[in-house]
Amino acid sequence: MKVAVFNTKSYDRTFLTAANVGGQHELVFFEPHLTLETSVLAAGFPAVCAFVNDCLDAKTLGAIAEKGVRLLALRSAGFNHVDLAAAKDLDLTLLRVPAYSPYSVAEHAVAMILSLNRKIHRAYNRVREGNFALDGLLGFDLHGKTVGIVGTGKIGAITAQILHGFGCRLLGYDVFQNPDCLALGMEYVALPELFATSDIVSLHCPLIPETYHLIGAEAIEQMKPGMMLINTSRGQLIDTKAVTKGLKSGIIGYLGLDVYEQETDLFFEDLSNQVIQDDVFQRLLTFPNVLITGHQAFFTEEALKNIAETTIANITDFEQGRPCPNQIDFAQVKK
Ligand code: NAD
């Protein structure tokens, strides 16, 4: 099948080419993001492959459908950036990679917890400058601390498993209780109790209307002073301005973000020679107790291999008219 693969970096090309065994599909790699303007590149392709920061709004979907695209293969688990109503109306088939390596994201969340707690990001710079003083680097034992996991699906459950190994007490909040988490001794509680009791809160739920700005002024008021907030899920789960206030007041004692509300204009690109215009983001960078990574939690060899192999298998299923387990069922999705 002829596939227009948008928004590709060298690592995407490497892993997708390796997964496309025997050149079964004709993959044409484009560097630009998919937008209304670049949709012209999709002309003559029955399939388009896109990533989390491509623009998949109604106009762009309409434009690619008009050019003959029938399949949209996402190289991501999340599909909150796709206008599902438009995709349904246009009769586009939407495939995704629901699970590639929950370990990659869970391990990154824990890396953020450990770095923030033990101030590894600051210690690294100090030692390079010959400053071996310990003032300001005081951490705490994770053993015995209470961690609240919001969203106990695949990634939340692995995060819980790792933190269980550290001897943490586990609280959970989800619309379903995960038996694997219950087996670890996780106690499911309502959100206000989770916020009031947790030393660390880690977000692992999807971005849906119910979870938009889940962490805002009201939630922050309920939190334990000095708590640590980790978000490796989706930026819009957090009201960044409210969190900035929480950092200034000290309620939020540590903040680890791999995702950010307005990340589309920043992440995945080298902007080191440009002036960043986003003042809310720049303010976050001034706090010593904030650690930000640019949506890299998924970025492990295992995850990239899995994403590429599943994407190729999804495209093959579509081409051969087989039912694909990774197809998004528009009837089931609440938007
Ligand atoms: P999953 O579907 O296995 O788990 C999500 C869990 O959230 C489910 O248990 C679901 O019941 C729960 N949930 C649904 N609505 C909720 C609500 N209103 N409140 C609380 N919980 C709710 O998904 P997953 O594979 O564990 O991924 C979790 C999230 O991680 C994804 O939605 C995605 O946004 C994010 N993610 C980030 C990266 C990254 O690189 N930073 C990579 C992959 C996934």
CSV table of C-alpha atoms and ligand atoms in Angstrom, one decimal:
chain,number,residue,atom,x,y,z
A,1,MET,CA,0.0,0.0,0.0
A,2,LYS,CA,1.2,3.5,-0.8
A,3,VAL,CA,1.5,5.4,2.5
A,4,ALA,CA,2.3,9.1,3.0
A,5,VAL,CA,4.2,9.1,6.3
A,6,PHE,CA,4.1,12.6,7.8
A,7,ASN,CA,6.1,14.3,10.5
A,8,THR,CA,9.1,11.9,10.3
A,9,LYS,CA,12.4,12.2,12.0
A,10,SER,CA,15.4,10.0,11.2
A,11,TYR,CA,14.4,7.5,14.0
A,12,ASP,CA,10.9,7.1,12.5
A,13,ARG,CA,12.4,6.3,9.1
A,14,THR,CA,14.8,3.8,10.6
A,15,PHE,CA,12.3,1.8,12.6
A,16,LEU,CA,9.5,1.9,10.0
A,17,THR,CA,11.8,0.9,7.2
A,18,ALA,CA,13.1,-2.1,9.3
A,19,ALA,CA,9.5,-3.1,10.2
A,20,ASN,CA,8.4,-2.9,6.5
A,21,VAL,CA,9.8,-6.3,5.8
A,22,GLY,CA,10.4,-7.0,2.1
A,23,GLY,CA,9.2,-3.5,1.2
A,24,GLN,CA,5.6,-4.8,1.4
A,25,HIS,CA,4.3,-1.2,1.6
A,26,GLU,CA,5.5,1.8,-0.4
A,27,LEU,CA,6.4,4.2,2.5
A,28,VAL,CA,7.0,7.8,1.4
A,29,PHE,CA,8.5,9.8,4.2
A,30,PHE,CA,7.7,13.5,4.6
A,31,GLU,CA,9.4,15.8,7.2
A,32,PRO,CA,6.6,18.3,7.6
A,33,HIS,CA,3.7,17.9,10.0
A,34,LEU,CA,0.4,17.1,8.5
A,35,THR,CA,-1.6,20.3,8.4
A,36,LEU,CA,-4.2,21.8,6.0
A,37,GLU,CA,-1.3,23.4,4.1
A,38,THR,CA,0.8,20.2,3.8
A,39,SER,CA,-2.2,18.0,3.0
A,40,VAL,CA,-1.5,18.5,-0.7
A,41,LEU,CA,1.4,16.0,-0.2
A,42,ALA,CA,-1.2,13.3,0.5
A,43,ALA,CA,-2.5,13.4,-3.1
A,44,GLY,CA,-2.4,10.0,-4.7
A,45,PHE,CA,-2.0,8.1,-1.4
A,46,PRO,CA,-4.8,5.9,-0.1
A,47,ALA,CA,-3.1,5.9,3.4
A,48,VAL,CA,-1.6,8.6,5.6
A,49,CYS,CA,0.5,7.8,8.7
A,50,ALA,CA,0.6,10.6,11.4
A,51,PHE,CA,1.8,11.3,14.9
A,52,VAL,CA,0.6,13.0,18.1
A,53,ASN,CA,1.5,16.6,17.0
A,54,ASP,CA,0.0,16.4,13.5
A,55,CYS,CA,-3.1,18.6,12.9
A,56,LEU,CA,-6.0,16.2,12.4
A,57,ASP,CA,-8.9,18.6,12.6
A,58,ALA,CA,-12.0,18.5,10.4
A,59,LYS,CA,-10.5,20.7,7.7
A,60,THR,CA,-7.3,18.7,7.4
A,61,LEU,CA,-9.2,15.4,7.4
A,62,GLY,CA,-11.6,16.8,4.8
A,63,ALA,CA,-8.6,17.8,2.6
A,64,ILE,CA,-6.9,14.4,2.7
A,65,ALA,CA,-10.2,12.5,2.2
A,66,GLU,CA,-10.8,14.7,-0.8
A,67,LYS,CA,-7.4,13.7,-2.2
A,68,GLY,CA,-8.4,10.0,-1.9
A,69,VAL,CA,-7.1,9.0,1.5
A,70,ARG,CA,-9.1,6.3,3.1
A,71,LEU,CA,-6.8,5.2,6.0
A,72,LEU,CA,-5.3,7.2,8.8
A,73,ALA,CA,-2.7,5.1,10.6
A,74,LEU,CA,-1.7,6.8,13.9
A,75,ARG,CA,1.8,6.1,15.3
A,76,SER,CA,0.5,6.8,18.8
A,77,ALA,CA,-1.8,5.4,21.4
A,78,GLY,CA,-3.6,8.7,22.1
A,79,PHE,CA,-6.1,9.9,19.5
A,80,ASN,CA,-7.5,13.0,21.4
A,81,HIS,CA,-6.0,15.2,18.6
A,82,VAL,CA,-8.3,13.6,15.9
A,83,ASP,CA,-11.7,15.1,15.1
A,84,LEU,CA,-13.5,11.8,15.4
A,85,ALA,CA,-16.9,13.2,14.2
A,86,ALA,CA,-15.2,14.4,11.0
A,87,ALA,CA,-13.3,11.2,10.5
A,88,LYS,CA,-16.5,9.2,10.9
A,89,ASP,CA,-18.4,11.5,8.5
A,90,LEU,CA,-15.6,11.2,5.9
A,91,ASP,CA,-15.6,7.4,6.3
A,92,LEU,CA,-12.0,7.3,7.1
A,93,THR,CA,-10.6,4.2,8.9
A,94,LEU,CA,-8.6,5.2,12.0
A,95,LEU,CA,-6.0,2.8,13.3
A,96,ARG,CA,-3.6,3.3,16.2
A,97,VAL,CA,-1.0,1.6,18.3
A,98,PRO,CA,-2.8,1.1,21.6
A,99,ALA,CA,0.0,-0.4,23.6
A,100,TYR,CA,3.7,-0.3,22.6
A,101,SER,CA,5.6,-0.4,25.8
A,102,PRO,CA,3.9,0.7,28.9
A,103,TYR,CA,7.3,0.3,30.6
A,104,SER,CA,8.8,3.1,28.5
A,105,VAL,CA,6.4,5.8,29.9
A,106,ALA,CA,6.1,4.3,33.4
A,107,GLU,CA,9.9,4.1,33.8
A,108,HIS,CA,10.1,7.7,32.6
A,109,ALA,CA,7.6,8.8,35.2
A,110,VAL,CA,9.6,7.1,37.9
A,111,ALA,CA,12.8,8.7,36.5
A,112,MET,CA,11.2,12.1,36.9
A,113,ILE,CA,10.2,11.2,40.5
A,114,LEU,CA,13.7,10.2,41.4
A,115,SER,CA,15.4,13.1,39.6
A,116,LEU,CA,13.1,15.7,41.3
A,117,ASN,CA,13.4,14.1,44.7
A,118,ARG,CA,17.2,13.7,44.7
A,119,LYS,CA,17.7,16.9,42.5
A,120,ILE,CA,19.8,15.0,40.0
A,121,HIS,CA,19.2,17.7,37.4
A,122,ARG,CA,20.8,20.3,39.7
A,123,ALA,CA,23.6,18.0,41.0
A,124,TYR,CA,24.7,17.2,37.5
A,125,ASN,CA,25.3,20.9,36.8
A,126,ARG,CA,26.9,21.6,40.2
A,127,VAL,CA,29.5,18.8,39.9
A,128,ARG,CA,30.5,19.9,36.4
A,129,GLU,CA,31.2,23.3,37.9
A,130,GLY,CA,33.3,22.0,40.7
A,131,ASN,CA,30.6,22.7,43.3
A,132,PHE,CA,30.3,19.7,45.6
A,133,ALA,CA,28.2,21.4,48.3
A,134,LEU,CA,25.1,19.5,49.3
A,135,ASP,CA,22.9,22.4,50.5
A,136,GLY,CA,19.7,22.5,48.5
A,137,LEU,CA,20.0,18.9,47.4
A,138,LEU,CA,18.2,17.3,50.4
A,139,GLY,CA,15.8,14.5,49.3
A,140,PHE,CA,13.4,12.1,51.0
A,141,ASP,CA,13.1,8.3,51.1
A,142,LEU,CA,10.5,7.0,48.7
A,143,HIS,CA,10.0,4.1,51.0
A,144,GLY,CA,6.8,4.6,53.0
A,145,LYS,CA,5.5,7.6,51.0
A,146,THR,CA,2.0,7.7,49.5
A,147,VAL,CA,1.7,7.8,45.8
A,148,GLY,CA,-1.6,8.6,44.1
A,149,ILE,CA,-2.0,7.2,40.6
A,150,VAL,CA,-4.7,8.8,38.5
A,151,GLY,CA,-5.6,6.4,35.7
A,152,THR,CA,-4.6,2.8,36.5
A,153,GLY,CA,-4.6,1.3,33.0
A,154,LYS,CA,-1.5,-0.1,31.3
A,155,ILE,CA,0.9,2.6,32.1
A,156,GLY,CA,-0.5,3.5,35.5
A,157,ALA,CA,-0.4,-0.1,36.6
A,158,ILE,CA,3.3,-0.5,35.7
A,159,THR,CA,4.1,2.7,37.5
A,160,ALA,CA,2.3,1.4,40.5
A,161,GLN,CA,4.2,-1.9,40.2
A,162,ILE,CA,7.6,-0.1,40.1
A,163,LEU,CA,6.7,2.2,43.1
A,164,HIS,CA,5.4,-0.8,45.0
A,165,GLY,CA,9.0,-2.1,44.7
A,166,PHE,CA,10.2,1.1,46.4
A,167,GLY,CA,7.9,0.4,49.3
A,168,CYS,CA,5.4,3.1,48.6
A,169,ARG,CA,1.8,3.1,49.7
A,170,LEU,CA,-0.5,3.1,46.6
A,171,LEU,CA,-3.7,5.1,46.2
A,172,GLY,CA,-5.6,4.9,42.9
A,173,TYR,CA,-8.3,6.8,41.1
A,174,ASP,CA,-10.0,5.4,37.9
A,175,VAL,CA,-13.4,4.7,36.5
A,176,PHE,CA,-12.5,1.0,36.7
A,177,GLN,CA,-10.5,-0.8,39.3
A,178,ASN,CA,-7.5,-2.7,37.9
A,179,PRO,CA,-7.1,-6.2,39.5
A,180,ASP,CA,-3.3,-6.0,39.0
A,181,CYS,CA,-3.3,-2.8,41.1
A,182,LEU,CA,-5.6,-4.2,43.7
A,183,ALA,CA,-3.2,-7.2,44.0
A,184,LEU,CA,-0.4,-4.8,44.8
A,185,GLY,CA,-2.5,-3.4,47.7
A,186,MET,CA,-3.6,-0.3,45.9
A,187,GLU,CA,-6.6,1.4,47.6
A,188,TYR,CA,-9.0,3.1,45.2
A,189,VAL,CA,-10.3,6.4,46.7
A,190,ALA,CA,-12.1,9.5,45.4
A,191,LEU,CA,-10.0,12.3,43.9
A,192,PRO,CA,-10.2,14.7,46.8
A,193,GLU,CA,-8.9,12.0,49.2
A,194,LEU,CA,-6.2,11.1,46.8
A,195,PHE,CA,-5.1,14.7,46.5
A,196,ALA,CA,-5.2,15.3,50.2
A,197,THR,CA,-3.2,12.2,51.1
A,198,SER,CA,-0.6,11.7,48.4
A,199,ASP,CA,3.0,12.8,48.7
A,200,ILE,CA,3.3,12.2,44.9
A,201,VAL,CA,0.5,12.3,42.3
A,202,SER,CA,1.2,10.8,38.9
A,203,LEU,CA,-1.2,11.2,36.0
A,204,HIS,CA,-1.9,8.3,33.6
A,205,CYS,CA,-5.5,8.9,32.4
A,206,PRO,CA,-6.4,9.8,28.9
A,207,LEU,CA,-7.4,13.4,27.8
A,208,ILE,CA,-11.1,13.4,27.4
A,209,PRO,CA,-13.6,16.2,28.2
A,210,GLU,CA,-14.0,14.8,31.8
A,211,THR,CA,-10.2,15.0,32.4
A,212,TYR,CA,-9.5,18.4,30.8
A,213,HIS,CA,-7.7,20.6,33.4
A,214,LEU,CA,-8.2,17.8,36.0
A,215,ILE,CA,-5.5,19.6,37.9
A,216,GLY,CA,-6.7,23.1,38.3
A,217,ALA,CA,-7.0,25.6,41.2
A,218,GLU,CA,-9.6,23.5,43.0
A,219,ALA,CA,-7.6,20.3,42.9
A,220,ILE,CA,-4.4,22.1,44.0
A,221,GLU,CA,-6.2,23.6,47.0
A,222,GLN,CA,-6.9,20.0,48.2
A,223,MET,CA,-3.3,18.9,47.8
A,224,LYS,CA,-0.8,18.1,50.6
A,225,PRO,CA,1.6,21.1,50.9
A,226,GLY,CA,4.9,20.3,49.2
A,227,MET,CA,3.5,17.4,47.1
A,228,MET,CA,5.1,16.2,43.9
A,229,LEU,CA,3.0,16.3,40.6
A,230,ILE,CA,4.1,14.2,37.6
A,231,ASN,CA,2.4,14.3,34.2
A,232,THR,CA,3.5,12.0,31.5
A,233,SER,CA,0.1,11.6,30.0
A,234,ARG,CA,-1.3,14.7,28.2
A,235,GLY,CA,-0.6,18.4,28.7
A,236,GLN,CA,-4.2,19.5,28.9
A,237,LEU,CA,-4.8,17.4,32.0
A,238,ILE,CA,-3.1,20.3,33.8
A,239,ASP,CA,-4.1,24.0,34.0
A,240,THR,CA,-0.6,25.3,33.7
A,241,LYS,CA,-1.3,28.8,35.1
A,242,ALA,CA,-3.0,27.2,38.2
A,243,VAL,CA,0.0,24.9,38.6
A,244,THR,CA,2.4,27.9,38.4
A,245,LYS,CA,0.5,29.5,41.2
A,246,GLY,CA,0.7,26.3,43.1
A,247,LEU,CA,4.4,26.2,42.7
A,248,LYS,CA,4.7,29.9,43.9
A,249,SER,CA,2.6,29.1,47.0
A,250,GLY,CA,4.6,26.0,47.7
A,251,ILE,CA,1.6,23.6,47.6
A,252,ILE,CA,3.3,22.0,44.7
A,253,GLY,CA,6.8,21.2,45.9
A,254,TYR,CA,8.0,19.5,42.8
A,255,LEU,CA,6.7,19.3,39.2
A,256,GLY,CA,7.7,16.9,36.5
A,257,LEU,CA,6.2,17.3,33.0
A,258,ASP,CA,6.8,15.3,29.9
A,259,VAL,CA,3.8,16.9,28.3
A,260,TYR,CA,2.6,20.4,28.1
A,261,GLU,CA,-0.7,22.1,27.2
A,262,GLN,CA,0.8,24.1,24.3
A,263,GLU,CA,3.5,21.6,23.4
A,264,THR,CA,2.6,21.5,19.7
A,265,ASP,CA,4.5,24.7,19.1
A,266,LEU,CA,7.5,23.5,21.0
A,267,PHE,CA,8.2,19.9,21.3
A,268,PHE,CA,10.0,17.5,18.9
A,269,GLU,CA,11.9,20.5,17.3
A,270,ASP,CA,15.3,22.0,18.0
A,271,LEU,CA,14.4,25.6,18.9
A,272,SER,CA,17.8,26.4,20.6
A,273,ASN,CA,18.5,29.3,18.3
A,274,GLN,CA,15.1,30.9,18.6
A,275,VAL,CA,13.4,33.1,21.1
A,276,ILE,CA,10.6,31.0,22.7
A,277,GLN,CA,7.4,33.1,22.8
A,278,ASP,CA,5.5,31.1,25.3
A,279,ASP,CA,5.8,33.0,28.5
A,280,VAL,CA,3.8,30.5,30.6
A,281,PHE,CA,6.3,27.8,29.6
A,282,GLN,CA,9.3,30.0,30.1
A,283,ARG,CA,8.1,30.8,33.6
A,284,LEU,CA,8.0,27.1,34.5
A,285,LEU,CA,11.6,26.8,33.5
A,286,THR,CA,12.6,29.4,36.1
A,287,PHE,CA,11.6,27.1,39.0
A,288,PRO,CA,14.4,25.0,40.5
A,289,ASN,CA,11.9,22.3,41.4
A,290,VAL,CA,10.5,21.9,37.9
A,291,LEU,CA,11.8,19.3,35.5
A,292,ILE,CA,10.5,19.2,31.9
A,293,THR,CA,11.2,16.8,29.2
A,294,GLY,CA,9.9,17.2,25.6
A,295,HIS,CA,7.4,14.3,25.3
A,296,GLN,CA,10.2,11.7,25.4
A,297,ALA,CA,8.6,9.2,27.8
A,298,PHE,CA,7.7,6.8,24.9
A,299,PHE,CA,11.2,7.1,23.4
A,300,THR,CA,12.9,3.7,24.0
A,301,GLU,CA,14.1,1.3,21.4
A,302,GLU,CA,11.5,-1.3,22.4
A,303,ALA,CA,8.7,1.2,22.1
A,304,LEU,CA,9.8,2.5,18.7
A,305,LYS,CA,10.2,-1.0,17.3
A,306,ASN,CA,6.8,-1.9,18.6
A,307,ILE,CA,5.1,1.2,17.2
A,308,ALA,CA,6.7,0.6,13.8
A,309,GLU,CA,5.8,-3.1,13.7
A,310,THR,CA,2.2,-2.5,14.8
A,311,THR,CA,1.8,0.4,12.4
A,312,ILE,CA,2.9,-1.8,9.5
A,313,ALA,CA,0.6,-4.7,10.7
A,314,ASN,CA,-2.3,-2.3,10.9
A,315,ILE,CA,-1.8,-1.1,7.4
A,316,THR,CA,-1.5,-4.7,6.1
A,317,ASP,CA,-4.8,-5.6,7.9
A,318,PHE,CA,-6.5,-2.7,6.2
A,319,GLU,CA,-5.0,-3.4,2.8
A,320,GLN,CA,-6.1,-7.1,3.0
A,321,GLY,CA,-9.6,-6.2,4.3
A,322,ARG,CA,-9.0,-8.0,7.6
A,323,PRO,CA,-10.7,-6.8,10.8
A,324,CYS,CA,-8.0,-4.8,12.6
A,325,PRO,CA,-8.0,-5.1,16.5
A,326,ASN,CA,-6.5,-1.6,16.6
A,327,GLN,CA,-9.3,0.2,14.7
A,328,ILE,CA,-11.0,3.0,16.6
A,329,ASP,CA,-14.7,2.2,16.8
A,330,PHE,CA,-16.3,5.6,16.4
A,331,ALA,CA,-19.6,4.3,18.0
A,332,GLN,CA,-17.7,3.4,21.2
A,333,VAL,CA,-15.8,6.7,21.6
A,334,LYS,CA,-17.1,9.5,23.8
A,335,LYS,CA,-15.8,12.8,22.5
B,1,NAD,P1,-5.0,2.9,29.2
B,1,NAD,O1,-6.2,3.1,28.3
B,1,NAD,O2,-4.4,1.5,29.4
B,1,NAD,O3,-5.3,3.5,30.6
B,1,NAD,C1,-6.0,4.7,30.8
B,1,NAD,C2,-6.8,4.5,32.2
B,1,NAD,O4,-7.4,5.8,32.4
B,1,NAD,C3,-7.9,3.4,32.1
B,1,NAD,O5,-7.7,2.5,33.2
B,1,NAD,C4,-9.1,4.2,32.1
B,1,NAD,O6,-10.2,3.5,32.8
B,1,NAD,C5,-8.7,5.4,32.9
B,1,NAD,N1,-9.6,6.6,32.8
B,1,NAD,C6,-10.5,6.8,31.8
B,1,NAD,N2,-11.2,7.9,32.2
B,1,NAD,C7,-10.8,8.3,33.4
B,1,NAD,C8,-11.1,9.4,34.2
B,1,NAD,N3,-12.1,10.3,33.9
B,1,NAD,N4,-10.4,9.5,35.4
B,1,NAD,C9,-9.5,8.7,35.7
B,1,NAD,N5,-9.1,7.6,35.0
B,1,NAD,C10,-9.8,7.5,33.8
B,1,NAD,O7,-3.9,3.9,28.6
B,1,NAD,P2,-2.3,3.8,28.8
B,1,NAD,O8,-1.7,3.1,27.8
B,1,NAD,O9,-2.0,3.5,30.3
B,1,NAD,O10,-1.9,5.4,28.6
B,1,NAD,C11,-2.3,6.4,29.5
B,1,NAD,C12,-2.1,7.8,28.8
B,1,NAD,O11,-0.6,7.9,28.7
B,1,NAD,C13,-2.6,7.9,27.4
B,1,NAD,O12,-3.9,8.4,27.4
B,1,NAD,C14,-1.7,8.8,26.8
B,1,NAD,O13,-2.3,10.1,26.8
B,1,NAD,C15,-0.4,8.9,27.6
B,1,NAD,N6,0.8,8.5,26.9
B,1,NAD,C16,1.9,9.3,27.0
B,1,NAD,C17,3.0,9.0,26.3
B,1,NAD,C18,4.3,9.9,26.4
B,1,NAD,O14,5.2,9.6,25.7
B,1,NAD,N7,4.4,10.8,27.3
B,1,NAD,C19,3.1,7.8,25.6
B,1,NAD,C20,2.0,7.0,25.6
B,1,NAD,C21,0.8,7.3,26.2
